[in-house]
Short mmCIF file of N, CA and C in Angstrom, two decimals:
data_model
loop_
_atom_site.label_atom_id
_atom_site.label_comp_id
_atom_site.label_asym_id
_atom_site.label_seq_id
_atom_site.Cartn_x
_atom_site.Cartn_y
_atom_site.Cartn_z
N MET A 18 6.85 -5.18 -0.99
CA MET A 18 6.92 -5.31 -2.39
C MET A 18 5.57 -4.64 -2.89
N VAL A 19 5.65 -3.68 -3.74
CA VAL A 19 4.51 -3.02 -4.37
C VAL A 19 3.91 -3.82 -5.46
N GLN A 20 2.69 -4.27 -5.52
CA GLN A 20 2.18 -4.94 -6.67
C GLN A 20 1.61 -3.95 -7.70
N GLU A 21 1.78 -4.29 -8.99
CA GLU A 21 1.15 -3.47 -10.07
C GLU A 21 -0.34 -3.58 -9.87
N PRO A 22 -1.05 -2.48 -10.25
CA PRO A 22 -2.46 -2.63 -10.35
C PRO A 22 -2.82 -3.65 -11.36
N ILE A 23 -3.95 -4.32 -11.15
CA ILE A 23 -4.55 -5.35 -12.09
C ILE A 23 -5.61 -4.69 -13.02
N GLU A 24 -5.38 -4.69 -14.31
CA GLU A 24 -6.43 -4.19 -15.12
C GLU A 24 -7.65 -5.20 -15.26
N PHE A 25 -8.75 -4.73 -15.05
CA PHE A 25 -9.96 -5.64 -14.99
C PHE A 25 -10.93 -5.26 -16.04
N ALA A 26 -10.96 -4.09 -16.62
CA ALA A 26 -11.98 -3.68 -17.71
C ALA A 26 -11.27 -2.64 -18.49
N VAL A 27 -11.89 -2.75 -19.81
CA VAL A 27 -11.48 -1.73 -20.81
C VAL A 27 -12.81 -1.40 -21.54
N SER A 28 -13.21 -0.20 -21.71
CA SER A 28 -14.37 0.11 -22.48
C SER A 28 -14.12 0.38 -23.99
N SER A 29 -15.20 0.34 -24.67
CA SER A 29 -15.01 0.52 -26.18
C SER A 29 -14.48 1.89 -26.59
N ASN A 30 -14.57 2.91 -25.65
CA ASN A 30 -14.07 4.24 -25.92
C ASN A 30 -12.63 4.37 -25.39
N GLY A 31 -12.03 3.36 -24.82
CA GLY A 31 -10.69 3.39 -24.33
C GLY A 31 -10.49 3.68 -22.86
N ASP A 32 -11.55 3.78 -22.09
CA ASP A 32 -11.41 3.98 -20.63
C ASP A 32 -10.82 2.66 -20.10
N ARG A 33 -10.08 2.73 -19.08
CA ARG A 33 -9.49 1.51 -18.43
C ARG A 33 -9.67 1.51 -16.88
N TRP A 34 -9.86 0.41 -16.31
CA TRP A 34 -10.10 0.28 -14.94
C TRP A 34 -9.17 -0.75 -14.35
N PHE A 35 -8.58 -0.36 -13.14
CA PHE A 35 -7.60 -1.20 -12.47
C PHE A 35 -7.86 -1.42 -11.01
N LEU A 36 -7.56 -2.60 -10.43
CA LEU A 36 -7.72 -2.91 -9.16
C LEU A 36 -6.37 -2.81 -8.48
N GLU A 37 -6.20 -1.91 -7.51
CA GLU A 37 -5.00 -1.79 -6.68
C GLU A 37 -5.24 -2.26 -5.32
N ARG A 38 -4.44 -3.36 -5.04
CA ARG A 38 -4.59 -4.15 -3.73
C ARG A 38 -3.99 -3.32 -2.58
N ALA A 39 -4.73 -3.25 -1.45
CA ALA A 39 -4.26 -2.56 -0.28
C ALA A 39 -3.00 -3.32 0.26
N GLN A 40 -1.85 -2.54 0.44
CA GLN A 40 -0.67 -3.22 0.96
C GLN A 40 -0.70 -3.49 2.39
N ALA A 41 -1.30 -2.66 3.16
CA ALA A 41 -1.42 -2.75 4.62
C ALA A 41 -2.90 -2.70 4.94
N ALA A 42 -3.13 -2.13 6.01
CA ALA A 42 -4.53 -1.97 6.45
C ALA A 42 -5.29 -1.02 5.53
N GLY A 43 -6.48 -1.32 5.31
CA GLY A 43 -7.32 -0.39 4.36
C GLY A 43 -7.97 -1.14 3.20
N GLU A 44 -8.66 -0.45 2.46
CA GLU A 44 -9.43 -1.01 1.42
C GLU A 44 -8.82 -1.05 0.06
N ASP A 45 -9.01 -2.03 -0.71
CA ASP A 45 -8.56 -1.98 -2.12
C ASP A 45 -9.21 -0.82 -2.83
N ILE A 46 -8.48 -0.36 -3.86
CA ILE A 46 -8.86 0.85 -4.66
C ILE A 46 -9.07 0.54 -6.07
N VAL A 47 -10.06 1.13 -6.65
CA VAL A 47 -10.28 1.11 -8.12
C VAL A 47 -9.61 2.35 -8.73
N ILE A 48 -8.90 2.24 -9.78
CA ILE A 48 -8.34 3.25 -10.44
C ILE A 48 -9.08 3.37 -11.90
N HIS A 49 -9.61 4.54 -12.23
CA HIS A 49 -10.19 4.77 -13.48
C HIS A 49 -9.38 5.62 -14.33
N ARG A 50 -8.87 5.17 -15.51
CA ARG A 50 -8.00 6.10 -16.32
C ARG A 50 -8.93 6.33 -17.63
N ALA A 51 -9.33 7.64 -17.70
CA ALA A 51 -10.09 8.04 -18.89
C ALA A 51 -9.23 8.01 -20.10
N ASN A 52 -10.04 7.90 -21.30
CA ASN A 52 -9.29 7.88 -22.56
C ASN A 52 -8.68 9.31 -22.79
N LEU A 53 -7.69 9.25 -23.74
CA LEU A 53 -7.03 10.55 -23.95
C LEU A 53 -8.08 11.75 -24.55
N ALA A 54 -9.03 11.21 -25.27
CA ALA A 54 -9.99 12.25 -25.77
C ALA A 54 -10.76 12.97 -24.66
N SER A 55 -10.94 12.21 -23.60
CA SER A 55 -11.57 12.79 -22.32
C SER A 55 -10.58 13.45 -21.36
N GLY A 56 -9.36 13.56 -21.86
CA GLY A 56 -8.35 14.24 -20.89
C GLY A 56 -7.44 13.29 -20.28
N GLY A 57 -7.73 12.02 -20.39
CA GLY A 57 -6.80 10.93 -19.71
C GLY A 57 -6.63 11.07 -18.19
N THR A 58 -7.66 11.67 -17.53
CA THR A 58 -7.46 11.82 -16.05
C THR A 58 -7.64 10.56 -15.37
N GLU A 59 -7.06 10.50 -14.20
CA GLU A 59 -7.09 9.28 -13.36
C GLU A 59 -7.86 9.66 -12.14
N THR A 60 -8.86 8.75 -11.70
CA THR A 60 -9.58 8.96 -10.52
C THR A 60 -9.41 7.63 -9.63
N ARG A 61 -9.66 7.69 -8.39
CA ARG A 61 -9.45 6.66 -7.49
C ARG A 61 -10.64 6.55 -6.52
N MET A 62 -11.19 5.46 -6.23
CA MET A 62 -12.22 5.33 -5.29
C MET A 62 -12.08 3.86 -4.66
N ALA A 63 -12.64 3.85 -3.43
CA ALA A 63 -12.64 2.61 -2.65
C ALA A 63 -13.56 1.54 -3.50
N VAL A 64 -13.17 0.30 -3.47
CA VAL A 64 -13.94 -0.78 -4.14
C VAL A 64 -15.46 -0.71 -3.74
N SER A 65 -15.74 -0.55 -2.50
CA SER A 65 -17.20 -0.62 -2.16
C SER A 65 -17.92 0.53 -2.72
N SER A 66 -17.35 1.71 -2.80
CA SER A 66 -17.98 2.88 -3.42
C SER A 66 -18.16 2.61 -4.96
N PHE A 67 -17.07 2.07 -5.58
CA PHE A 67 -17.20 1.84 -7.04
C PHE A 67 -18.25 0.77 -7.29
N LEU A 68 -18.41 -0.24 -6.49
CA LEU A 68 -19.52 -1.21 -6.84
C LEU A 68 -20.85 -0.52 -6.55
N HIS A 69 -20.91 0.38 -5.54
CA HIS A 69 -22.35 1.02 -5.25
C HIS A 69 -22.58 1.87 -6.45
N VAL A 70 -21.70 2.55 -7.10
CA VAL A 70 -21.92 3.44 -8.23
C VAL A 70 -22.20 2.67 -9.50
N THR A 71 -21.32 1.71 -9.75
CA THR A 71 -21.44 0.97 -11.07
C THR A 71 -22.59 0.02 -11.00
N GLY A 72 -23.17 -0.39 -9.99
CA GLY A 72 -24.33 -1.33 -10.03
C GLY A 72 -24.03 -2.56 -10.96
N GLY A 73 -24.90 -2.71 -11.88
CA GLY A 73 -24.64 -3.88 -12.72
C GLY A 73 -24.03 -3.65 -14.03
N ARG A 74 -23.38 -2.59 -14.13
CA ARG A 74 -22.63 -2.13 -15.46
C ARG A 74 -21.47 -3.18 -15.64
N PRO A 75 -20.98 -3.18 -16.89
CA PRO A 75 -19.93 -4.19 -17.26
C PRO A 75 -18.73 -4.01 -16.40
N GLU A 76 -18.26 -2.78 -16.09
CA GLU A 76 -17.10 -2.66 -15.28
C GLU A 76 -17.30 -3.16 -13.88
N GLY A 77 -18.55 -3.02 -13.39
CA GLY A 77 -18.81 -3.56 -12.00
C GLY A 77 -18.79 -5.05 -12.01
N ARG A 78 -19.32 -5.66 -12.98
CA ARG A 78 -19.35 -7.13 -13.08
C ARG A 78 -17.84 -7.61 -13.28
N ALA A 79 -17.04 -6.88 -13.99
CA ALA A 79 -15.69 -7.28 -14.24
C ALA A 79 -14.82 -7.22 -13.00
N LEU A 80 -15.19 -6.15 -12.12
CA LEU A 80 -14.45 -5.98 -10.86
C LEU A 80 -14.85 -7.17 -9.90
N ARG A 81 -16.07 -7.45 -9.89
CA ARG A 81 -16.44 -8.69 -9.09
C ARG A 81 -15.73 -9.95 -9.45
N GLU A 82 -15.61 -10.18 -10.69
CA GLU A 82 -14.89 -11.27 -11.29
C GLU A 82 -13.33 -11.23 -10.93
N ALA A 83 -12.82 -10.14 -11.10
CA ALA A 83 -11.36 -9.96 -10.70
C ALA A 83 -11.18 -10.17 -9.26
N LEU A 84 -12.09 -9.66 -8.38
CA LEU A 84 -12.03 -9.85 -7.03
C LEU A 84 -12.03 -11.35 -6.56
N ARG A 85 -12.93 -12.03 -7.25
CA ARG A 85 -13.04 -13.49 -7.05
C ARG A 85 -11.79 -14.19 -7.39
N GLU A 86 -11.27 -13.84 -8.51
CA GLU A 86 -9.91 -14.56 -8.98
C GLU A 86 -8.74 -14.15 -8.00
N VAL A 87 -8.69 -12.89 -7.64
CA VAL A 87 -7.67 -12.58 -6.70
C VAL A 87 -7.77 -13.25 -5.38
N ASN A 88 -8.94 -13.28 -4.83
CA ASN A 88 -9.19 -13.86 -3.64
C ASN A 88 -8.90 -15.39 -3.60
N SER A 89 -9.27 -15.96 -4.70
CA SER A 89 -9.02 -17.49 -4.97
C SER A 89 -7.53 -17.67 -4.99
N ARG A 90 -6.76 -16.86 -5.66
CA ARG A 90 -5.39 -17.04 -5.85
C ARG A 90 -4.77 -16.72 -4.49
N ASP A 91 -5.22 -15.81 -3.69
CA ASP A 91 -4.63 -15.51 -2.38
C ASP A 91 -4.87 -16.76 -1.43
N THR A 92 -6.04 -17.33 -1.51
CA THR A 92 -6.32 -18.56 -0.68
C THR A 92 -5.46 -19.63 -1.12
N GLN A 93 -5.19 -19.88 -2.42
CA GLN A 93 -4.38 -21.01 -2.84
C GLN A 93 -2.91 -20.75 -2.20
N LEU A 94 -2.48 -19.55 -2.30
CA LEU A 94 -1.09 -19.23 -1.87
C LEU A 94 -0.98 -19.46 -0.36
N GLU A 95 -2.01 -19.10 0.40
CA GLU A 95 -1.97 -19.37 1.69
C GLU A 95 -1.91 -20.80 2.17
N SER A 96 -2.78 -21.65 1.44
CA SER A 96 -2.79 -23.04 1.64
C SER A 96 -1.52 -23.73 1.25
N GLU A 97 -0.73 -23.14 0.37
CA GLU A 97 0.56 -23.76 -0.09
C GLU A 97 1.60 -23.43 0.80
N THR A 98 1.54 -22.40 1.64
CA THR A 98 2.61 -22.05 2.54
C THR A 98 2.81 -22.94 3.64
N PRO A 99 3.95 -23.48 3.73
CA PRO A 99 4.11 -24.49 4.84
C PRO A 99 3.94 -23.83 6.18
N VAL A 100 3.39 -24.55 7.12
CA VAL A 100 3.21 -24.09 8.44
C VAL A 100 4.18 -24.82 9.37
N ALA A 101 4.84 -24.05 10.12
CA ALA A 101 5.80 -24.59 11.06
C ALA A 101 5.16 -25.46 12.02
N GLN A 102 5.67 -26.61 12.27
CA GLN A 102 5.02 -27.56 13.21
C GLN A 102 5.45 -27.17 14.62
N ALA A 103 4.53 -27.32 15.48
CA ALA A 103 4.82 -26.95 16.92
C ALA A 103 5.67 -28.08 17.51
N LYS A 104 6.63 -27.60 18.38
CA LYS A 104 7.39 -28.61 19.03
C LYS A 104 6.59 -29.38 19.94
N PRO A 105 6.86 -30.74 20.00
CA PRO A 105 5.91 -31.52 20.91
C PRO A 105 6.15 -31.17 22.35
N ARG A 106 5.05 -31.08 23.07
CA ARG A 106 5.21 -30.77 24.57
C ARG A 106 5.04 -31.88 25.41
N ASN A 107 5.72 -31.94 26.48
CA ASN A 107 5.64 -32.96 27.55
C ASN A 107 4.37 -32.86 28.17
N ARG A 108 3.76 -34.06 28.69
CA ARG A 108 2.57 -34.05 29.37
C ARG A 108 2.68 -33.56 30.80
N SER A 109 3.81 -33.92 31.37
CA SER A 109 4.01 -33.44 32.75
C SER A 109 5.54 -33.19 32.88
N PRO A 110 5.89 -32.49 33.87
CA PRO A 110 7.34 -32.16 34.04
C PRO A 110 8.23 -33.31 34.23
N TRP A 111 7.64 -34.45 34.76
CA TRP A 111 8.39 -35.59 35.07
C TRP A 111 8.39 -36.67 33.86
N SER A 112 7.82 -36.52 32.87
CA SER A 112 7.73 -37.44 31.66
C SER A 112 8.88 -37.26 30.83
N LYS A 113 9.24 -38.17 30.15
CA LYS A 113 10.38 -38.19 29.11
C LYS A 113 10.05 -37.34 27.95
N PRO A 114 10.94 -36.41 27.46
CA PRO A 114 10.69 -35.54 26.38
C PRO A 114 10.36 -36.44 25.13
N ALA A 115 9.44 -36.06 24.25
CA ALA A 115 9.03 -36.75 23.02
C ALA A 115 10.18 -36.90 22.06
N ASP A 116 11.17 -35.96 22.06
CA ASP A 116 12.21 -36.08 21.09
C ASP A 116 13.44 -36.92 21.52
N GLY A 117 13.30 -37.47 22.66
CA GLY A 117 14.36 -38.34 23.24
C GLY A 117 15.49 -37.66 23.91
N THR A 118 15.49 -36.33 24.06
CA THR A 118 16.57 -35.61 24.75
C THR A 118 16.37 -35.77 26.17
N ARG A 119 17.51 -35.52 26.94
CA ARG A 119 17.44 -35.55 28.44
C ARG A 119 16.97 -34.31 29.08
N LEU A 120 16.29 -34.47 30.21
CA LEU A 120 15.84 -33.31 30.88
C LEU A 120 16.91 -32.54 31.49
#
């Protein structure tokens, strides 16, 4: 299932920034969509590169906050997923099975 990019910042001139989560192996991507007056072009770069370039600018701070929220949500989803319980094991081949079945 492909997730929609998450918008995390909008500038006063209409530029927009989105976080695109990596579906498989790889790094998350930041998508920058320039405003229409600037041509409306879209550029993509790795999150690490974006944070290196943006430093302490508002869009960099907004990305850090979005990453915290996404990671927190992912952690909550993982903790809510039921874990299959392992089947009880016998201590020795001669002991009675824990579930009461016959050998």
